Short mmCIF file of C-alpha atoms and ligand atoms in Angstrom, two decimals:
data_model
loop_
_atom_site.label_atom_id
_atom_site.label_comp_id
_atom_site.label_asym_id
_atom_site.label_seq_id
_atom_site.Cartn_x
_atom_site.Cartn_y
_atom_site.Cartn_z
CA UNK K 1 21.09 -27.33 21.41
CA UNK K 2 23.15 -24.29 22.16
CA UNK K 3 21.73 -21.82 25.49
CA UNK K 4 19.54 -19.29 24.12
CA UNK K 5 20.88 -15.93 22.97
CA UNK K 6 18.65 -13.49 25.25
CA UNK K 7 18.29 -9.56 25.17
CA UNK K 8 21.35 -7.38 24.84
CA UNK K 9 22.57 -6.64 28.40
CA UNK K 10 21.36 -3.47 29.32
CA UNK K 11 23.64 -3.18 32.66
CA UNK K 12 26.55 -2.74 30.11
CA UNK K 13 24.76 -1.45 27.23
CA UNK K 14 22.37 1.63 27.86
CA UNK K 15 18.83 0.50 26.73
CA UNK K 16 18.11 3.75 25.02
CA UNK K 17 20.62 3.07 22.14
CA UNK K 18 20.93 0.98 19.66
CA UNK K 19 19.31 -1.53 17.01
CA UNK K 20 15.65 -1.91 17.92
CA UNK K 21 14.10 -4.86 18.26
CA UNK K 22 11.37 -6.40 20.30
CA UNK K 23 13.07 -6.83 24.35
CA UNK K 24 16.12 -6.45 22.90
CA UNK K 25 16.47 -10.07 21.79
CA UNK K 26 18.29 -11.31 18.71
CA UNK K 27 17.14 -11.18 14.73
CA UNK K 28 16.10 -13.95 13.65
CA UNK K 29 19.57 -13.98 11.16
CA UNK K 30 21.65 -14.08 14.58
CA UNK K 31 20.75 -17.29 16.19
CA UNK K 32 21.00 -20.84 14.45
CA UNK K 33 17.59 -21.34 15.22
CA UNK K 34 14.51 -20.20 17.64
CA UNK K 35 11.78 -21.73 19.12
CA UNK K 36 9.61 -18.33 19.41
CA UNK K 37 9.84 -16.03 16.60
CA UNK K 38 7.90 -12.29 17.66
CA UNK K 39 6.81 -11.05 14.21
CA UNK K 40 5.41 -7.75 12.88
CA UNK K 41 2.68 -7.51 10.52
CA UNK K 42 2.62 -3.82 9.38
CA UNK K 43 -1.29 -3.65 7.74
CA UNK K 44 -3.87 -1.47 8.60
CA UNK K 45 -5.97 -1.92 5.51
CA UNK K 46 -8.77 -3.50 7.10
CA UNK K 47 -9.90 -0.72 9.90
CA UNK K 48 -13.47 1.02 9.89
CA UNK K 49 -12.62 4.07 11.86
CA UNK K 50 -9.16 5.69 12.85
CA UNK K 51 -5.88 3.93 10.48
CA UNK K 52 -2.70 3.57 12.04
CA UNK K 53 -1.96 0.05 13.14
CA UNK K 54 0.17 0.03 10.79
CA UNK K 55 2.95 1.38 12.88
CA UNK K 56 2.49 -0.66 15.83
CA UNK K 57 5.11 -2.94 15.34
CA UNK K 58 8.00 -0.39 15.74
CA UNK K 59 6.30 1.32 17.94
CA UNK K 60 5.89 -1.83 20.44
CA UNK K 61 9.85 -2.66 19.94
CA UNK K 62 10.45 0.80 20.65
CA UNK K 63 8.65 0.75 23.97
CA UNK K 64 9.55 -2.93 25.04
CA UNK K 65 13.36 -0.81 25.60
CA UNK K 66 12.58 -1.25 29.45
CA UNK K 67 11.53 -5.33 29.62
CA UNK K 68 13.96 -7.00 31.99
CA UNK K 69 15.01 -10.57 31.36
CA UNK K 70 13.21 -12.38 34.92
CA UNK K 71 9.68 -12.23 35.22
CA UNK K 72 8.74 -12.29 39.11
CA UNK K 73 5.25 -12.67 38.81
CA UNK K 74 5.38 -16.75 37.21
CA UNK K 75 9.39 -17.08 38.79
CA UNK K 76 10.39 -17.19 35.22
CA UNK K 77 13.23 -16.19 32.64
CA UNK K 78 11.24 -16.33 29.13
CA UNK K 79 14.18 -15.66 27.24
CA UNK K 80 16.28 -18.42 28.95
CA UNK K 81 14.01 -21.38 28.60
CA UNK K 82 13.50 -20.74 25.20
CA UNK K 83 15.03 -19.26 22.26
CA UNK K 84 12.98 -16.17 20.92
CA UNK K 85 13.89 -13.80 18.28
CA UNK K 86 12.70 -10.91 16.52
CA UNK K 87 11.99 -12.60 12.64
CA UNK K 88 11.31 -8.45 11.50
CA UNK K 89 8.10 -7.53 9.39
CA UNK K 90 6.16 -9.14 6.60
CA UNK K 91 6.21 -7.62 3.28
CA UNK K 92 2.41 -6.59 2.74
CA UNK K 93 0.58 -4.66 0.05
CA UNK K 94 -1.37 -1.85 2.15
CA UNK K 95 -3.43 -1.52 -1.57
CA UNK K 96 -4.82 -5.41 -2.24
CA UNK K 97 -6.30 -6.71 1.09
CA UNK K 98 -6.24 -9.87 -0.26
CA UNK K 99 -3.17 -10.35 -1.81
CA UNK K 100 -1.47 -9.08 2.38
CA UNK K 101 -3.83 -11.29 3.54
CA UNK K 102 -2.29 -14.24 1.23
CA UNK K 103 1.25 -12.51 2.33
CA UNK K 104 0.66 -12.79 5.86
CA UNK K 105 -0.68 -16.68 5.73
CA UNK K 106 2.02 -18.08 3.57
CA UNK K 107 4.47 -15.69 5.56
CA UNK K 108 3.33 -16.70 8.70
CA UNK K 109 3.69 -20.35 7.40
CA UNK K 110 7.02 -20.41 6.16
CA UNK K 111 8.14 -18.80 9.39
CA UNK K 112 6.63 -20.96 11.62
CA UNK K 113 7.80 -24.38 9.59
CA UNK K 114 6.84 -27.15 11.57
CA UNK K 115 7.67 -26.14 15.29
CA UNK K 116 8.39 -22.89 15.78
CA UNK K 117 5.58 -20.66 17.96
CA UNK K 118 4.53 -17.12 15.91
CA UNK K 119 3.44 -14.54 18.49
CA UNK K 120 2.43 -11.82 15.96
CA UNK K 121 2.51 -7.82 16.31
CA UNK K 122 0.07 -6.14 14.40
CA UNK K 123 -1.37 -4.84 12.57
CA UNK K 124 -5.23 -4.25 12.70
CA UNK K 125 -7.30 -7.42 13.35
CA UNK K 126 -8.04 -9.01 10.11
CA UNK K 127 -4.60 -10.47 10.24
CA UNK K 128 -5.82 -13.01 12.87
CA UNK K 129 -7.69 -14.90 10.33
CA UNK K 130 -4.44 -15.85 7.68
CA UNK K 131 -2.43 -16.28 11.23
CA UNK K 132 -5.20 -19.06 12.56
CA UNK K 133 -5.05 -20.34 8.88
CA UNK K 134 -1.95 -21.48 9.74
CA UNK K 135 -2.25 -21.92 13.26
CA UNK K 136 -5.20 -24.52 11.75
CA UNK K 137 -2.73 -26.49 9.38
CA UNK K 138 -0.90 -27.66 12.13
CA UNK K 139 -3.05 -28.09 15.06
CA UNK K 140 -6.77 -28.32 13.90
CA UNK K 141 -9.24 -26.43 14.96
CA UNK K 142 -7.67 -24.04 17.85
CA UNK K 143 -9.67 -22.98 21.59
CA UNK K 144 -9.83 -19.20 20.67
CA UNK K 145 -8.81 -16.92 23.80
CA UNK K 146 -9.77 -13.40 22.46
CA UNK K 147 -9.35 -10.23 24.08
CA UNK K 148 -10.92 -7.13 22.73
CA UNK K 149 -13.72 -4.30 23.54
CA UNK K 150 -15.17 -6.01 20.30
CA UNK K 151 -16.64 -9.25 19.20
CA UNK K 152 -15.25 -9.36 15.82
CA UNK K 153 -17.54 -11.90 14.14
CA UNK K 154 -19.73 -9.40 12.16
CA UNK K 155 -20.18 -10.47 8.67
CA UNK K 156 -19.26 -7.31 6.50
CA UNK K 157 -18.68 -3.93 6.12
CA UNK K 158 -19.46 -1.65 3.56
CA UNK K 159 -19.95 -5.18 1.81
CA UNK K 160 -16.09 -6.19 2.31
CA UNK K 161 -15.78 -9.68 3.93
CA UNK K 162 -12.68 -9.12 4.90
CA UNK K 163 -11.87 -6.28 7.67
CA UNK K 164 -10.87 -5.71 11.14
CA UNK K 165 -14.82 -6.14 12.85
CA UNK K 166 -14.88 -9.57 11.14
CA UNK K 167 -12.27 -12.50 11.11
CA UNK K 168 -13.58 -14.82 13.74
CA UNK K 169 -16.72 -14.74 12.20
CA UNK K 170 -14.68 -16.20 8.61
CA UNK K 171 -12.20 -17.86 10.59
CA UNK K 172 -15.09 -20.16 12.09
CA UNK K 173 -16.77 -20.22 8.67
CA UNK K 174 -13.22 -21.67 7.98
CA UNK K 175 -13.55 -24.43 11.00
CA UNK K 176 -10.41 -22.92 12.27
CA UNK K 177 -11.90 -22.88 15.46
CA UNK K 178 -13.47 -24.59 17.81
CA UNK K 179 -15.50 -22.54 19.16
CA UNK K 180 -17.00 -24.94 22.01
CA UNK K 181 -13.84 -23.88 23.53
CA UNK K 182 -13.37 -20.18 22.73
CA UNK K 183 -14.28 -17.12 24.81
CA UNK K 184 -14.31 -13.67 23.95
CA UNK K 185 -12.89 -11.35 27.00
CA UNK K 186 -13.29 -7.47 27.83
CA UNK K 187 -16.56 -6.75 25.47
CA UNK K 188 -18.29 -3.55 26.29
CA UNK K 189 -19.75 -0.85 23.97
CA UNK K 190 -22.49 0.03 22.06
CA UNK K 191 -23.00 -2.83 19.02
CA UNK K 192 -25.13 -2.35 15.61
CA UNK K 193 -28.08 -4.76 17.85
CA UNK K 194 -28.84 -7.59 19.91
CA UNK K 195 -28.38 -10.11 17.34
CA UNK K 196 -24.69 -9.24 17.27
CA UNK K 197 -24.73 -10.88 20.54
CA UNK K 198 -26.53 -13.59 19.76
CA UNK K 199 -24.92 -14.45 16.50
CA UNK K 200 -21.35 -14.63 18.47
CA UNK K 201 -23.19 -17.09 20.70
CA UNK K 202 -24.37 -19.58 18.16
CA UNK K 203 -20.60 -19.80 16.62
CA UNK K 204 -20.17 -20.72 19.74
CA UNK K 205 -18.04 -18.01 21.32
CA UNK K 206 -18.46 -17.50 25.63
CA UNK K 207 -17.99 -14.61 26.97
CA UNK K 208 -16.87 -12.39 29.67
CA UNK K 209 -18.03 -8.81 29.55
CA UNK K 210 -16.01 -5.80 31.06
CA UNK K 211 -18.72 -4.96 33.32
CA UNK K 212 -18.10 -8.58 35.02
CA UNK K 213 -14.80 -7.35 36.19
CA UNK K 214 -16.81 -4.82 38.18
CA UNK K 215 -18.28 -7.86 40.39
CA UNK K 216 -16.25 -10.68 40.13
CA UNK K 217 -12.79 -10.96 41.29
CA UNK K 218 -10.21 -11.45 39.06
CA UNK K 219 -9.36 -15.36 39.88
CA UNK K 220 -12.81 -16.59 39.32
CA UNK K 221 -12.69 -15.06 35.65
CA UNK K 222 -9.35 -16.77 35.35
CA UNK K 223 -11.18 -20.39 35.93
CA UNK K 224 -13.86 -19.57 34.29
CA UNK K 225 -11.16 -19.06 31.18
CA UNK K 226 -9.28 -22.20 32.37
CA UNK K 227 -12.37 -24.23 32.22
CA UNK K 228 -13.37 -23.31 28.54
CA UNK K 229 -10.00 -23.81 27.12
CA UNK K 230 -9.54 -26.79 29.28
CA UNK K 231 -6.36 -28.71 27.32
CA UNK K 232 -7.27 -27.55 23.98
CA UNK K 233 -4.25 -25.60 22.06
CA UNK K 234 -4.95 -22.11 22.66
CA UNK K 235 -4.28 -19.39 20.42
CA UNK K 236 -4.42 -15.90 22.38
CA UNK K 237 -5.76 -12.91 20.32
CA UNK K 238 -5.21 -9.77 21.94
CA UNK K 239 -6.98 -6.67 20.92
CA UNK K 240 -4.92 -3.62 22.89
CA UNK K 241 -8.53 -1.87 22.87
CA UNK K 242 -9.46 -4.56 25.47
CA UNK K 243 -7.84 -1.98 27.47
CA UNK K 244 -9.61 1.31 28.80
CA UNK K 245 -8.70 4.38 26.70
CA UNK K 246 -6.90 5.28 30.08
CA UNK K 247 -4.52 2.27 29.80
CA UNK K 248 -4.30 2.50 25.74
CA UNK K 249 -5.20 5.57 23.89
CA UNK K 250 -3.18 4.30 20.96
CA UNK K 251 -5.70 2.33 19.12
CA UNK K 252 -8.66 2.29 16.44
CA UNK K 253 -11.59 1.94 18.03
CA UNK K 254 -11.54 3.18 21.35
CA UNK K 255 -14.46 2.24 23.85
CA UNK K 256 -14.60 3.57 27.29
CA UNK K 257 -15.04 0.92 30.57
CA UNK K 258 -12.56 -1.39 29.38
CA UNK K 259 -9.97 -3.13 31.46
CA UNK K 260 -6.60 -1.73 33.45
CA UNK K 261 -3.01 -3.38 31.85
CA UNK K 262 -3.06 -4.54 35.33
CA UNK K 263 -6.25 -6.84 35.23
CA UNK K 264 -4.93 -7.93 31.79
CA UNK K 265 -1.43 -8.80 32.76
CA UNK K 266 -3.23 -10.49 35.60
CA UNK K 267 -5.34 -12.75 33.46
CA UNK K 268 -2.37 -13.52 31.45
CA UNK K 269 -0.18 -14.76 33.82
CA UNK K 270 -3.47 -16.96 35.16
CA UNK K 271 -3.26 -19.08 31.75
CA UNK K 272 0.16 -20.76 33.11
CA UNK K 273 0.58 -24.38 32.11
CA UNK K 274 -2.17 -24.15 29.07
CA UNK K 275 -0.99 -25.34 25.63
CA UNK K 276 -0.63 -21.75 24.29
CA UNK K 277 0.65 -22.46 21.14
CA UNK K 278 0.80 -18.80 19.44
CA UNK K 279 -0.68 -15.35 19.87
CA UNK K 280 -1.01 -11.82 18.17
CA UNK K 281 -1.14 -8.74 19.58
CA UNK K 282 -3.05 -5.75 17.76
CA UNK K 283 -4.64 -2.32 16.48
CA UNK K 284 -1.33 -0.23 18.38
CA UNK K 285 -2.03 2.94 16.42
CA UNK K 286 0.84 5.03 17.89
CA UNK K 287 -0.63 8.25 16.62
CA UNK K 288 -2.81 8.46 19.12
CA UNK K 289 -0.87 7.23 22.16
CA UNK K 290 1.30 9.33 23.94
CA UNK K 291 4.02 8.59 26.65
CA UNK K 292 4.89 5.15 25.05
CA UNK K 293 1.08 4.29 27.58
CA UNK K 294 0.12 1.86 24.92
CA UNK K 295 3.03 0.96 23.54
CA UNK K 296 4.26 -0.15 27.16
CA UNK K 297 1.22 -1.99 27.61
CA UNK K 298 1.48 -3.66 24.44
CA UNK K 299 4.90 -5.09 25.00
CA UNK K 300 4.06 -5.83 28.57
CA UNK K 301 0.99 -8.14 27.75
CA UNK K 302 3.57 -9.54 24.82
CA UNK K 303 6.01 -10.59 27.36
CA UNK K 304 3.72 -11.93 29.68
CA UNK K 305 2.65 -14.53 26.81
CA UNK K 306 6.43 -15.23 26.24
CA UNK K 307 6.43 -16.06 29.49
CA UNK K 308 3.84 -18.63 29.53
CA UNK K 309 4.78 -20.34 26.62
CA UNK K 310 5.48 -23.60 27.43
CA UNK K 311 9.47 -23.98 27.00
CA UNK K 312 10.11 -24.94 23.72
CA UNK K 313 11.47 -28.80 24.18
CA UNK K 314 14.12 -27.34 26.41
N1 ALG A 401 -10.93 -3.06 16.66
C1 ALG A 401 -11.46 -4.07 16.04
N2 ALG A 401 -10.76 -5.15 15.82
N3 ALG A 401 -12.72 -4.07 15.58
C2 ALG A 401 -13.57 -2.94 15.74
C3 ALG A 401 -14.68 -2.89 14.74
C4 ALG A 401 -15.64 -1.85 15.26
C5 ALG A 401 -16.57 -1.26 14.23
O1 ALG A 401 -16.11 -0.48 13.40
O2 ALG A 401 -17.75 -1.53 14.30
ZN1 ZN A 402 -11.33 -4.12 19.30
ZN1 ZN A 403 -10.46 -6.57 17.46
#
């Protein structure tokens, strides 16, 4: 196999300039093949209070200008042990929820073939449940690592079944997941009642509130995350409102006490050596962010899961 094709060299090419894709890497079109394809989903049809994901793709290229190609933090080049790309944005009808969500999993499958890992750049939330569709077909039932102010399993809203607030609740109606080995991570705000809570628990879901980061130190939540997921093949949902409004104003459904980029980037990097066999990242609503704060945050947390992935047969 041929060395990967990384970023464009930004010591000879100013990183302001030029085509605008996610790090810098390649299109898809421009290598012969790639083991990591990062993939925009451009759908906000499925949000319940400000719209706007729909722009986060672009908007996380555009701030992922400034990524550099050697991570110090795991000793690692993620665009040199593997071959990642930029595979551009899904086609999706922002009118039939349905018919993008039957774009995104046959999409996402065609894409993905039979080894290729999707990490996904949304996009509100509901696209998590056609991406673990697929993430299903080819791994079973998947340990669920899901980071987000919310818990996501409600069962409707305004009678729809299919929204932001509620695809792990179909996906594990779906046995997509197995849910002995999935944690929700970052939950905090006010919820609808208790039983929210409690109905999380019985699909099976752990989890680590925000306020624990306010006790325990950061390493003992990365175990406790370690020991749920245990060997399992992880798929890492992350919700960019997992982080504080101070870290990522550029979201839906902003709830205050939430985590710093830092703590996040933190717990990434602590999932080293897992099976983490694809991701999303979601609900960048760049109308509300300013400064590129969640956009930068965004693409940092992406390239932190780049740089985890474990390299690609190489
Ligand atoms: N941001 C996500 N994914 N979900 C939030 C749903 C919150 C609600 O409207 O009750
Ligand atoms: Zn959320
Ligand atoms: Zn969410």
């Amino acid at each position: 196999m041929n060395d990967p094709i990384g970023p464009v060299d930004s010591t000879r090419i100013p990183r302001y300039g030029g085509d605008t894709t996610f790090a810098r890497l390649p299109r898809l079109a421009e290598v012969t093949d790639a083991d990591t394809l990062v993939w925009g989903v451009p759908f906000d049809t499925g949000v319940s209070y400000r719209p706007g994901a729909r722009f986060g793709p672009n908007h996380v290229r555009q701030s992922s200008r400034l990524l550099r190609p050697y991570n110090p933090a795991l000793a690692t080049e993620p665009f040199a042990t593997q071959q990642v790309a930029d595979a551009g944005d899904v086609g999706v009808n922002p009118f039939d929820l349905n018919e993008a969500i039957s774009a995104i999993e046959s999409g996402a499958r065609e894409l993905s073939g039979t080894r290729r890992r999707l990490v996904t750049l949304g996009g509100d939330h509901t696209i998590a449940l056609p991406l673990l569709r697929v993430q299903h077909e080819r791994h079973g039932p998947v340990a669920l690592l899901h980071f987000d102010a919310h818990l996501d399993t409600w069962d409707t809203y305004f009678g729809s079944p299919y929204t932001h607030g509620t695809p792990f609740r179909r996906a594990t109606e779906e046995g997509l997941i197995d849910g002995e080995h999935s944690m929700h991570v970052g939950i905090r705000g006010p919820l609808y009642a208790r039983v929210d809570l409690d109905e999380s628990e019985k699909m099976g879901f752990a989890a680590v509130h925000s306020r624990d980061f306010a006790r325990s130190p950061i390493d003992d939540i990365i175990e406790r995350m370690r020991a749920r997921l245990g060997d399992r093949p992880v798929y890492a949902s992350i919700d960019i409102d997992v982080l504080d409004p101070g870290f990522a104003p550029g979201t839906g459904t902003p709830e205050s006490g939430g985590l710093s980029s830092r703590e996040l980037l933190e717990l990434l990097r602590g999932l080293n050596g897992l099976n983490v066999v694809g991701a999303d990242v979601v609900e960048v609503a760049p109308a509300y962010d300013h400064a590129e704060i969640t956009g930068i945050a965004a693409s940092h947390a992406l390239y932190e899961l780049l740089s985890i992935l474990p390299s690609g047969g190489r």
